[in-house]
Amino acid sequence: MIFSQFIKKNYFNIFILFYLPLSMILSVGVGISHDESHHLSVWLINKKIYSNFFFNTNYEIFFKDLGMQFYGIGFHVFSIPFEFFLKLIKFDLLFSNELNELTIKHPSIVIFFIISGIYLKKILNLIIKNKNYSQICAILFLLYPYLLGHSHFNTLDIPFMSVWICSTYYVMKIFKIFLKTKNISYKYIIYLALLSAFLLSIRISGLLIFIQYLIFLIFSLNILNINFFNFLKKFYKKIFLFSLLFVFTFFAFHPNYWSDPLKIYQSILYMSNHIQTVCTITLGECMKAQNLPSSYIPIWFFFKLPIVILFGLIVFPFVEKKIFNNSLHTLFLGSLLISIVLIILTLIIFNVNLYNEVRQIMFLMPLIFLVSFSFLYFFSKKISYS
């Protein structure tokens, strides 16, 4: 009886306890992608820049191609302590071949993915206030084959997605407090600034998250009927603190920009029109990355999202009134829904180069999962559990 109660109360933690080591072990056996060695080269060059600046070394800084200098190194900085620990415990002894400097990074990707699942649970519980349902949904998310597969080798998109969902949680906490007290927490402002800068240290396209922040702000001011300029006047110190921390952390993770900050603008232009000549077979048509039709993103989300998530989106018209009668639900789900749509429209309008199905827009998937799981719950608790 006591054991069953313990399992019922802690099944999510028990799941993570088994999931983490198993997934880490599996991750080192999936092989190495072309992108991984490319990103490692970027990291090694940036390490030389750090060394030249802090230790007066005289390494030659040379990027093989223009694009290399625009890639971030946030993931590699994060993975350092975990790589050190895995080498310390002789993790490579579990395998026939000694782990190289690329495969030893794979367990860090798994950690990122698990963090995204934990924060998805926290956000869902923030919305629906049902811990049990939130835990079930988080487990389903962590077992979703498409993301699970990427979490074993994708050093760019999984970390980016994970930091995005963490940032989303803290912006929701900020505006939840603001809605209740008309005040903003310094603690969450600091968290959000650091995470936002870290997000851009993985990919410069992290700038898109500011669309999401703006939507949350607009919804909050509208609900409380507060003038935007009055908001600025009241919270200018906290906005300044956010900006200062964000800029400082961003540059700390981008040593290549220290000599010329204008490279930031160049990186935005370069990454939004990334030179990629491949095409993705979509409904029998070879859709080229540099000339995508507007239907590309909706088509691939339709085929990549689980059926239960698509069903959750379909029931939205039936729960719309129930959601928008509550100011907190309006803030959370209204902001998330509009953010998803606006970001997709931005990518379509600016004809941003995408390929490999939804790999570059994987960060939107947890947001879609969140709104869909919430719609299902508000539609019918019994059906949502089923």
mmCIF file of C-alpha atoms in Angstrom:
data_model
loop_
_atom_site.group_PDB
_atom_site.id
_atom_site.type_symbol
_atom_site.label_atom_id
_atom_site.label_comp_id
_atom_site.label_asym_id
_atom_site.label_seq_id
_atom_site.Cartn_x
_atom_site.Cartn_y
_atom_site.Cartn_z
ATOM 1 C CA MET A 1 0.000 0.000 0.000
ATOM 2 C CA ILE A 2 2.755 2.429 0.987
ATOM 3 C CA PHE A 3 4.802 1.364 -2.062
ATOM 4 C CA SER A 4 1.882 1.918 -4.472
ATOM 5 C CA GLN A 5 1.232 5.352 -2.984
ATOM 6 C CA PHE A 6 4.923 6.196 -3.394
ATOM 7 C CA ILE A 7 4.794 5.115 -7.072
ATOM 8 C CA LYS A 8 1.615 7.093 -7.684
ATOM 9 C CA LYS A 9 3.107 10.200 -6.110
ATOM 10 C CA ASN A 10 6.539 9.980 -7.740
ATOM 11 C CA TYR A 11 6.033 8.165 -11.054
ATOM 12 C CA PHE A 12 7.325 11.093 -13.118
ATOM 13 C CA ASN A 13 10.579 11.260 -11.126
ATOM 14 C CA ILE A 14 10.920 7.463 -11.362
ATOM 15 C CA PHE A 15 10.384 7.685 -15.127
ATOM 16 C CA ILE A 16 13.165 10.306 -15.413
ATOM 17 C CA LEU A 17 15.422 8.175 -13.193
ATOM 18 C CA PHE A 18 15.262 5.301 -15.697
ATOM 19 C CA TYR A 19 14.914 7.427 -18.840
ATOM 20 C CA LEU A 20 18.032 9.557 -18.263
ATOM 21 C CA PRO A 21 20.769 6.860 -18.029
ATOM 22 C CA LEU A 22 19.163 4.656 -20.686
ATOM 23 C CA SER A 23 18.822 7.523 -23.137
ATOM 24 C CA MET A 24 22.373 8.738 -22.425
ATOM 25 C CA ILE A 25 23.776 5.270 -23.128
ATOM 26 C CA LEU A 26 21.765 4.940 -26.337
ATOM 27 C CA SER A 27 22.794 8.430 -27.492
ATOM 28 C CA VAL A 28 26.476 7.565 -27.855
ATOM 29 C CA GLY A 29 25.720 4.749 -30.298
ATOM 30 C CA VAL A 30 23.721 6.636 -32.939
ATOM 31 C CA GLY A 31 26.666 7.835 -35.031
ATOM 32 C CA ILE A 32 27.768 11.347 -35.957
ATOM 33 C CA SER A 33 26.024 13.736 -38.334
ATOM 34 C CA HIS A 34 27.773 16.138 -40.729
ATOM 35 C CA ASP A 35 26.521 19.144 -38.751
ATOM 36 C CA GLU A 36 28.150 17.953 -35.537
ATOM 37 C CA SER A 37 31.703 18.082 -36.871
ATOM 38 C CA HIS A 38 30.973 21.488 -38.430
ATOM 39 C CA HIS A 39 29.691 22.906 -35.116
ATOM 40 C CA LEU A 40 32.636 21.395 -33.255
ATOM 41 C CA SER A 41 35.009 23.285 -35.588
ATOM 42 C CA VAL A 42 33.178 26.520 -34.730
ATOM 43 C CA TRP A 43 33.592 25.769 -31.016
ATOM 44 C CA LEU A 44 37.313 25.036 -31.364
ATOM 45 C CA ILE A 45 37.889 28.328 -33.193
ATOM 46 C CA ASN A 46 35.971 30.289 -30.548
ATOM 47 C CA LYS A 47 37.993 28.578 -27.818
ATOM 48 C CA LYS A 48 41.088 30.055 -29.471
ATOM 49 C CA ILE A 49 39.485 33.528 -29.405
ATOM 50 C CA TYR A 50 38.791 33.126 -25.679
ATOM 51 C CA SER A 51 42.366 31.946 -25.122
ATOM 52 C CA ASN A 52 43.872 34.855 -27.077
ATOM 53 C CA PHE A 53 41.799 37.366 -25.106
ATOM 54 C CA PHE A 54 42.179 35.983 -21.564
ATOM 55 C CA PHE A 55 45.560 34.226 -21.686
ATOM 56 C CA ASN A 56 47.470 36.310 -24.256
ATOM 57 C CA THR A 57 47.999 33.340 -26.545
ATOM 58 C CA ASN A 58 48.569 33.956 -30.210
ATOM 59 C CA TYR A 59 46.408 31.409 -32.004
ATOM 60 C CA GLU A 60 45.544 32.142 -35.614
ATOM 61 C CA ILE A 61 41.810 32.721 -36.032
ATOM 62 C CA PHE A 62 40.608 31.385 -39.341
ATOM 63 C CA PHE A 63 37.066 30.416 -40.399
ATOM 64 C CA LYS A 64 36.922 28.062 -43.369
ATOM 65 C CA ASP A 65 33.741 29.690 -44.647
ATOM 66 C CA LEU A 66 31.739 32.846 -43.925
ATOM 67 C CA GLY A 67 28.879 31.050 -42.178
ATOM 68 C CA MET A 68 31.053 29.437 -39.498
ATOM 69 C CA GLN A 69 31.586 32.729 -37.677
ATOM 70 C CA PHE A 70 27.833 33.193 -37.237
ATOM 71 C CA TYR A 71 27.125 29.909 -35.440
ATOM 72 C CA GLY A 72 26.720 30.031 -31.667
ATOM 73 C CA ILE A 73 28.626 28.003 -29.080
ATOM 74 C CA GLY A 74 26.118 27.930 -26.213
ATOM 75 C CA PHE A 75 25.597 24.175 -26.350
ATOM 76 C CA HIS A 76 29.327 23.442 -26.213
ATOM 77 C CA VAL A 77 29.811 25.692 -23.184
ATOM 78 C CA PHE A 78 26.922 23.902 -21.448
ATOM 79 C CA SER A 79 28.296 20.442 -22.254
ATOM 80 C CA ILE A 80 31.793 21.044 -20.770
ATOM 81 C CA PRO A 81 31.040 19.941 -17.164
ATOM 82 C CA PHE A 82 29.049 16.908 -18.334
ATOM 83 C CA GLU A 83 31.823 15.808 -20.700
ATOM 84 C CA PHE A 84 34.313 16.176 -17.875
ATOM 85 C CA PHE A 85 32.129 14.124 -15.522
ATOM 86 C CA LEU A 86 31.539 11.336 -18.082
ATOM 87 C CA LYS A 87 35.266 11.067 -18.726
ATOM 88 C CA LEU A 88 35.934 11.111 -14.983
ATOM 89 C CA ILE A 89 33.652 8.122 -14.332
ATOM 90 C CA LYS A 90 35.151 6.291 -17.327
ATOM 91 C CA PHE A 91 31.790 6.323 -19.192
ATOM 92 C CA ASP A 92 33.602 5.183 -22.334
ATOM 93 C CA LEU A 93 34.323 1.801 -20.721
ATOM 94 C CA LEU A 94 30.689 0.876 -21.430
ATOM 95 C CA PHE A 95 31.516 0.768 -25.135
ATOM 96 C CA SER A 96 33.872 -1.177 -27.346
ATOM 97 C CA ASN A 97 35.444 1.958 -28.828
ATOM 98 C CA GLU A 98 36.636 4.929 -26.827
ATOM 99 C CA LEU A 99 34.242 7.854 -27.071
ATOM 100 C CA ASN A 100 35.517 10.683 -29.246
ATOM 101 C CA GLU A 101 34.980 14.394 -28.658
ATOM 102 C CA LEU A 102 31.729 14.361 -30.629
ATOM 103 C CA THR A 103 29.897 11.346 -29.232
ATOM 104 C CA ILE A 104 30.780 12.359 -25.676
ATOM 105 C CA LYS A 105 28.579 15.428 -26.263
ATOM 106 C CA HIS A 106 25.455 13.363 -27.034
ATOM 107 C CA PRO A 107 24.475 12.787 -23.376
ATOM 108 C CA SER A 108 24.369 16.578 -22.908
ATOM 109 C CA ILE A 109 21.716 16.774 -25.640
ATOM 110 C CA VAL A 110 19.688 14.185 -23.725
ATOM 111 C CA ILE A 111 19.926 16.378 -20.608
ATOM 112 C CA PHE A 112 18.644 19.363 -22.595
ATOM 113 C CA PHE A 113 15.707 17.301 -23.864
ATOM 114 C CA ILE A 114 14.775 16.085 -20.389
ATOM 115 C CA ILE A 115 14.894 19.689 -19.142
ATOM 116 C CA SER A 116 12.445 20.629 -21.910
ATOM 117 C CA GLY A 117 10.080 17.867 -20.736
ATOM 118 C CA ILE A 118 10.295 19.038 -17.131
ATOM 119 C CA TYR A 119 9.534 22.624 -18.128
ATOM 120 C CA LEU A 120 6.693 21.527 -20.406
ATOM 121 C CA LYS A 121 5.198 19.837 -17.321
ATOM 122 C CA LYS A 122 5.686 23.004 -15.252
ATOM 123 C CA ILE A 123 4.064 25.213 -17.903
ATOM 124 C CA LEU A 124 1.107 22.879 -18.401
ATOM 125 C CA ASN A 125 0.535 22.755 -14.646
ATOM 126 C CA LEU A 126 0.698 26.549 -14.614
ATOM 127 C CA ILE A 127 -2.137 26.624 -17.170
ATOM 128 C CA ILE A 128 -4.486 23.845 -16.053
ATOM 129 C CA LYS A 129 -3.382 23.349 -12.414
ATOM 130 C CA ASN A 130 -3.476 19.554 -12.635
ATOM 131 C CA LYS A 131 -0.140 17.995 -11.689
ATOM 132 C CA ASN A 132 -1.093 14.434 -12.676
ATOM 133 C CA TYR A 133 -2.281 15.334 -16.175
ATOM 134 C CA SER A 134 0.771 17.573 -16.686
ATOM 135 C CA GLN A 135 3.107 14.711 -15.781
ATOM 136 C CA ILE A 136 1.389 12.283 -18.167
ATOM 137 C CA CYS A 137 1.652 14.828 -20.994
ATOM 138 C CA ALA A 138 5.341 15.452 -20.239
ATOM 139 C CA ILE A 139 6.062 11.717 -20.411
ATOM 140 C CA LEU A 140 4.263 11.478 -23.764
ATOM 141 C CA PHE A 141 6.311 14.441 -24.982
ATOM 142 C CA LEU A 142 9.602 12.820 -23.922
ATOM 143 C CA LEU A 143 8.583 9.575 -25.660
ATOM 144 C CA TYR A 144 7.538 11.276 -28.917
ATOM 145 C CA PRO A 145 9.750 9.369 -31.435
ATOM 146 C CA TYR A 146 10.654 12.321 -33.669
ATOM 147 C CA LEU A 147 12.043 14.462 -30.832
ATOM 148 C CA LEU A 148 13.417 11.454 -28.949
ATOM 149 C CA GLY A 149 15.504 10.509 -31.979
ATOM 150 C CA HIS A 150 16.869 14.036 -32.382
ATOM 151 C CA SER A 151 17.710 14.174 -28.670
ATOM 152 C CA HIS A 152 20.421 11.547 -29.276
ATOM 153 C CA PHE A 153 22.500 13.534 -31.780
ATOM 154 C CA ASN A 154 21.116 16.989 -32.663
ATOM 155 C CA THR A 155 23.489 19.466 -30.974
ATOM 156 C CA LEU A 156 21.668 22.524 -32.326
ATOM 157 C CA ASP A 157 17.888 22.137 -32.546
ATOM 158 C CA ILE A 158 17.171 20.175 -29.348
ATOM 159 C CA PRO A 159 19.168 22.551 -27.073
ATOM 160 C CA PHE A 160 17.584 25.534 -28.853
ATOM 161 C CA MET A 161 14.090 24.081 -28.380
ATOM 162 C CA SER A 162 14.791 23.320 -24.711
ATOM 163 C CA VAL A 163 16.047 26.812 -23.845
ATOM 164 C CA TRP A 164 13.059 28.298 -25.704
ATOM 165 C CA ILE A 165 10.597 26.337 -23.546
ATOM 166 C CA CYS A 166 12.483 27.329 -20.362
ATOM 167 C CA SER A 167 12.309 30.999 -21.416
ATOM 168 C CA THR A 168 8.590 30.576 -22.111
ATOM 169 C CA TYR A 169 8.018 29.327 -18.566
ATOM 170 C CA TYR A 170 9.713 32.355 -17.005
ATOM 171 C CA VAL A 171 7.947 34.897 -19.205
ATOM 172 C CA MET A 172 4.669 33.236 -18.164
ATOM 173 C CA LYS A 173 5.679 33.485 -14.490
ATOM 174 C CA ILE A 174 6.568 37.154 -14.928
ATOM 175 C CA PHE A 175 3.214 38.079 -16.448
ATOM 176 C CA LYS A 176 1.215 35.862 -14.098
ATOM 177 C CA ILE A 177 2.676 37.827 -11.181
ATOM 178 C CA PHE A 178 2.134 41.068 -13.096
ATOM 179 C CA LEU A 179 -1.529 40.152 -13.664
ATOM 180 C CA LYS A 180 -2.074 39.505 -9.947
ATOM 181 C CA THR A 181 0.075 42.199 -8.317
ATOM 182 C CA LYS A 182 0.836 44.682 -11.111
ATOM 183 C CA ASN A 183 4.483 44.159 -10.253
ATOM 184 C CA ILE A 184 7.410 42.296 -11.852
ATOM 185 C CA SER A 185 9.851 40.021 -10.052
ATOM 186 C CA TYR A 186 13.550 40.914 -10.303
ATOM 187 C CA LYS A 187 14.413 37.220 -9.934
ATOM 188 C CA TYR A 188 12.457 36.133 -13.001
ATOM 189 C CA ILE A 189 13.703 39.113 -15.013
ATOM 190 C CA ILE A 190 17.285 37.938 -14.364
ATOM 191 C CA TYR A 191 16.417 34.333 -15.307
ATOM 192 C CA LEU A 192 14.711 35.470 -18.502
ATOM 193 C CA ALA A 193 17.578 37.746 -19.563
ATOM 194 C CA LEU A 194 20.181 35.005 -19.070
ATOM 195 C CA LEU A 195 18.088 32.360 -20.851
ATOM 196 C CA SER A 196 17.248 34.685 -23.755
ATOM 197 C CA ALA A 197 20.941 35.447 -24.301
ATOM 198 C CA PHE A 198 21.773 31.740 -24.006
ATOM 199 C CA LEU A 199 19.079 30.991 -26.601
ATOM 200 C CA LEU A 200 20.739 33.373 -29.075
ATOM 201 C CA SER A 201 24.107 31.829 -28.272
ATOM 202 C CA ILE A 202 22.781 28.595 -29.786
ATOM 203 C CA ARG A 203 21.048 30.195 -32.761
ATOM 204 C CA ILE A 204 20.676 33.839 -33.752
ATOM 205 C CA SER A 205 17.111 33.017 -34.825
ATOM 206 C CA GLY A 206 16.374 33.083 -31.100
ATOM 207 C CA LEU A 207 15.485 36.725 -31.773
ATOM 208 C CA LEU A 208 12.065 35.368 -32.749
ATOM 209 C CA ILE A 209 11.284 34.767 -29.081
ATOM 210 C CA PHE A 210 10.952 38.518 -28.624
ATOM 211 C CA ILE A 211 7.792 38.265 -30.743
ATOM 212 C CA GLN A 212 6.468 35.907 -28.074
ATOM 213 C CA TYR A 213 7.521 38.256 -25.253
ATOM 214 C CA LEU A 214 5.784 41.159 -27.003
ATOM 215 C CA ILE A 215 2.555 39.175 -27.397
ATOM 216 C CA PHE A 216 2.541 38.319 -23.679
ATOM 217 C CA LEU A 217 3.105 41.994 -22.852
ATOM 218 C CA ILE A 218 0.282 43.156 -25.148
ATOM 219 C CA PHE A 219 -2.158 40.626 -23.672
ATOM 220 C CA SER A 220 -1.227 41.606 -20.102
ATOM 221 C CA LEU A 221 -1.583 45.348 -20.703
ATOM 222 C CA ASN A 222 -4.885 44.764 -22.485
ATOM 223 C CA ILE A 223 -6.302 42.605 -19.679
ATOM 224 C CA LEU A 224 -5.278 45.142 -17.001
ATOM 225 C CA ASN A 225 -6.112 48.110 -19.232
ATOM 226 C CA ILE A 226 -2.683 49.693 -18.652
ATOM 227 C CA ASN A 227 -1.106 52.186 -21.033
ATOM 228 C CA PHE A 228 2.161 51.009 -22.632
ATOM 229 C CA PHE A 229 4.020 54.251 -21.793
ATOM 230 C CA ASN A 230 2.885 54.058 -18.179
ATOM 231 C CA PHE A 231 4.235 50.515 -18.089
ATOM 232 C CA LEU A 232 7.609 51.730 -19.408
ATOM 233 C CA LYS A 233 7.662 54.571 -16.905
ATOM 234 C CA LYS A 234 6.988 52.238 -13.974
ATOM 235 C CA PHE A 235 9.344 49.400 -14.936
ATOM 236 C CA TYR A 236 12.157 51.155 -16.824
ATOM 237 C CA LYS A 237 14.733 50.038 -14.225
ATOM 238 C CA LYS A 238 13.801 46.357 -14.663
ATOM 239 C CA ILE A 239 13.715 46.722 -18.450
ATOM 240 C CA PHE A 240 17.192 48.277 -18.288
ATOM 241 C CA LEU A 241 18.419 45.432 -16.052
ATOM 242 C CA PHE A 242 17.028 42.870 -18.513
ATOM 243 C CA SER A 243 18.685 44.639 -21.461
ATOM 244 C CA LEU A 244 22.036 44.985 -19.698
ATOM 245 C CA LEU A 245 22.166 41.335 -18.597
ATOM 246 C CA PHE A 246 20.978 40.148 -21.989
ATOM 247 C CA VAL A 247 23.578 42.114 -23.955
ATOM 248 C CA PHE A 248 26.442 41.211 -21.589
ATOM 249 C CA THR A 249 25.603 37.476 -21.609
ATOM 250 C CA PHE A 250 25.018 37.442 -25.356
ATOM 251 C CA PHE A 251 28.466 38.902 -26.078
ATOM 252 C CA ALA A 252 30.084 36.624 -23.494
ATOM 253 C CA PHE A 253 28.865 33.644 -25.542
ATOM 254 C CA HIS A 254 29.898 35.233 -28.867
ATOM 255 C CA PRO A 255 33.619 36.111 -28.661
ATOM 256 C CA ASN A 256 33.736 36.406 -32.434
ATOM 257 C CA TYR A 257 31.580 39.574 -32.211
ATOM 258 C CA TRP A 258 33.925 41.362 -29.798
ATOM 259 C CA SER A 259 36.053 42.817 -32.579
ATOM 260 C CA ASP A 260 33.073 43.904 -34.679
ATOM 261 C CA PRO A 261 29.547 44.060 -33.146
ATOM 262 C CA LEU A 262 28.123 44.783 -36.630
ATOM 263 C CA LYS A 263 28.615 41.082 -37.361
ATOM 264 C CA ILE A 264 25.372 40.519 -35.442
ATOM 265 C CA TYR A 265 23.410 42.186 -38.244
ATOM 266 C CA GLN A 266 25.366 40.208 -40.832
ATOM 267 C CA SER A 267 24.621 36.981 -38.992
ATOM 268 C CA ILE A 268 20.866 37.699 -38.996
ATOM 269 C CA LEU A 269 20.928 38.272 -42.757
ATOM 270 C CA TYR A 270 23.108 35.242 -43.382
ATOM 271 C CA MET A 271 21.150 32.819 -41.219
ATOM 272 C CA SER A 272 17.739 33.914 -42.507
ATOM 273 C CA ASN A 273 18.943 33.204 -46.059
ATOM 274 C CA HIS A 274 21.222 30.317 -45.244
ATOM 275 C CA ILE A 275 22.830 29.070 -48.455
ATOM 276 C CA GLN A 276 21.397 25.588 -48.785
ATOM 277 C CA THR A 277 20.816 24.002 -52.183
ATOM 278 C CA VAL A 278 19.048 20.866 -50.923
ATOM 279 C CA CYS A 279 15.348 20.206 -51.294
ATOM 280 C CA THR A 280 12.864 18.312 -49.138
ATOM 281 C CA ILE A 281 10.480 15.859 -50.806
ATOM 282 C CA THR A 282 7.048 17.124 -49.750
ATOM 283 C CA LEU A 283 3.885 15.473 -51.099
ATOM 284 C CA GLY A 284 5.947 14.188 -54.021
ATOM 285 C CA GLU A 285 7.409 17.616 -54.833
ATOM 286 C CA CYS A 286 11.058 18.527 -54.266
ATOM 287 C CA MET A 287 10.681 21.816 -52.381
ATOM 288 C CA LYS A 288 13.939 23.791 -52.476
ATOM 289 C CA ALA A 289 15.122 25.406 -49.256
ATOM 290 C CA GLN A 290 15.725 28.742 -50.948
ATOM 291 C CA ASN A 291 12.362 28.896 -52.675
ATOM 292 C CA LEU A 292 9.765 27.326 -50.404
ATOM 293 C CA PRO A 293 6.016 27.662 -50.996
ATOM 294 C CA SER A 294 3.950 29.029 -48.101
ATOM 295 C CA SER A 295 2.381 25.586 -47.668
ATOM 296 C CA TYR A 296 5.673 23.936 -46.622
ATOM 297 C CA ILE A 297 5.416 24.589 -42.848
ATOM 298 C CA PRO A 298 1.700 23.659 -42.452
ATOM 299 C CA ILE A 299 2.206 20.473 -44.504
ATOM 300 C CA TRP A 300 5.137 19.248 -42.426
ATOM 301 C CA PHE A 301 3.528 20.101 -39.112
ATOM 302 C CA PHE A 302 0.455 18.163 -40.229
ATOM 303 C CA PHE A 303 2.547 15.056 -40.920
ATOM 304 C CA LYS A 304 4.998 15.380 -38.027
ATOM 305 C CA LEU A 305 2.661 16.194 -35.139
ATOM 306 C CA PRO A 306 1.068 13.201 -33.357
ATOM 307 C CA ILE A 307 -2.600 12.552 -34.111
ATOM 308 C CA VAL A 308 -3.601 13.322 -30.511
ATOM 309 C CA ILE A 309 -2.022 16.790 -30.834
ATOM 310 C CA LEU A 310 -3.863 17.444 -34.109
ATOM 311 C CA PHE A 311 -7.104 16.360 -32.413
ATOM 312 C CA GLY A 312 -6.407 18.786 -29.568
ATOM 313 C CA LEU A 313 -6.050 21.640 -32.063
ATOM 314 C CA ILE A 314 -9.294 20.641 -33.805
ATOM 315 C CA VAL A 315 -11.346 20.943 -30.584
ATOM 316 C CA PHE A 316 -10.254 24.570 -30.053
ATOM 317 C CA PRO A 317 -13.562 26.071 -31.341
ATOM 318 C CA PHE A 318 -15.440 24.038 -28.711
ATOM 319 C CA VAL A 319 -13.354 25.352 -25.794
ATOM 320 C CA GLU A 320 -12.759 28.901 -26.987
ATOM 321 C CA LYS A 321 -15.403 30.480 -24.721
ATOM 322 C CA LYS A 322 -14.295 28.453 -21.716
ATOM 323 C CA ILE A 323 -10.682 29.612 -22.191
ATOM 324 C CA PHE A 324 -11.289 33.284 -22.897
ATOM 325 C CA ASN A 325 -13.675 33.730 -19.970
ATOM 326 C CA ASN A 326 -10.653 33.414 -17.682
ATOM 327 C CA SER A 327 -8.028 36.169 -17.740
ATOM 328 C CA LEU A 328 -5.124 33.825 -16.872
ATOM 329 C CA HIS A 329 -6.099 31.301 -19.552
ATOM 330 C CA THR A 330 -6.504 34.182 -22.000
ATOM 331 C CA LEU A 331 -3.016 35.427 -21.186
ATOM 332 C CA PHE A 332 -1.328 32.015 -21.384
ATOM 333 C CA LEU A 333 -3.126 30.222 -24.210
ATOM 334 C CA GLY A 334 -4.022 33.322 -26.213
ATOM 335 C CA SER A 335 -0.389 34.500 -26.157
ATOM 336 C CA LEU A 336 1.023 31.062 -27.014
ATOM 337 C CA LEU A 337 -1.442 30.519 -29.850
ATOM 338 C CA ILE A 338 -0.865 33.914 -31.449
ATOM 339 C CA SER A 339 2.912 33.600 -30.962
ATOM 340 C CA ILE A 340 2.945 30.288 -32.871
ATOM 341 C CA VAL A 341 0.885 31.740 -35.725
ATOM 342 C CA LEU A 342 2.887 35.000 -35.914
ATOM 343 C CA ILE A 343 6.260 33.231 -35.915
ATOM 344 C CA ILE A 344 5.121 30.874 -38.691
ATOM 345 C CA LEU A 345 3.795 33.844 -40.717
ATOM 346 C CA THR A 346 7.086 35.721 -40.170
ATOM 347 C CA LEU A 347 9.064 32.756 -41.518
ATOM 348 C CA ILE A 348 6.747 32.486 -44.537
ATOM 349 C CA ILE A 349 6.641 36.227 -45.321
ATOM 350 C CA PHE A 350 10.431 36.624 -45.126
ATOM 351 C CA ASN A 351 10.892 33.379 -47.057
ATOM 352 C CA VAL A 352 13.356 31.986 -44.495
ATOM 353 C CA ASN A 353 15.257 28.965 -45.805
ATOM 354 C CA LEU A 354 14.112 25.711 -44.199
ATOM 355 C CA TYR A 355 14.882 22.076 -44.967
ATOM 356 C CA ASN A 356 14.898 18.606 -43.386
ATOM 357 C CA GLU A 357 11.156 18.768 -42.693
ATOM 358 C CA VAL A 358 10.621 20.798 -39.476
ATOM 359 C CA ARG A 359 14.126 20.602 -38.028
ATOM 360 C CA GLN A 360 14.790 24.356 -38.015
ATOM 361 C CA ILE A 361 11.358 25.103 -36.479
ATOM 362 C CA MET A 362 11.417 22.285 -33.920
ATOM 363 C CA PHE A 363 11.251 24.928 -31.174
ATOM 364 C CA LEU A 364 7.565 25.483 -32.030
ATOM 365 C CA MET A 365 6.636 21.872 -31.303
ATOM 366 C CA PRO A 366 6.540 22.103 -27.475
ATOM 367 C CA LEU A 367 4.389 25.250 -27.781
ATOM 368 C CA ILE A 368 1.960 23.388 -30.068
ATOM 369 C CA PHE A 369 1.955 20.430 -27.647
ATOM 370 C CA LEU A 370 1.147 22.809 -24.775
ATOM 371 C CA VAL A 371 -1.846 24.484 -26.409
ATOM 372 C CA SER A 372 -3.163 21.175 -27.757
ATOM 373 C CA PHE A 373 -2.903 19.342 -24.411
ATOM 374 C CA SER A 374 -4.606 22.324 -22.749
ATOM 375 C CA PHE A 375 -7.447 22.394 -25.309
ATOM 376 C CA LEU A 376 -7.995 18.659 -24.788
ATOM 377 C CA TYR A 377 -8.138 19.102 -21.024
ATOM 378 C CA PHE A 378 -10.639 21.951 -21.186
ATOM 379 C CA PHE A 379 -12.696 20.069 -23.782
ATOM 380 C CA SER A 380 -13.156 17.000 -21.569
ATOM 381 C CA LYS A 381 -11.051 15.748 -18.654
ATOM 382 C CA LYS A 382 -12.113 12.140 -19.289
ATOM 383 C CA ILE A 383 -11.264 12.293 -23.004
ATOM 384 C CA SER A 384 -7.984 14.099 -22.336
ATOM 385 C CA TYR A 385 -6.842 11.354 -19.924
ATOM 386 C CA SER A 386 -7.814 8.676 -22.464
#
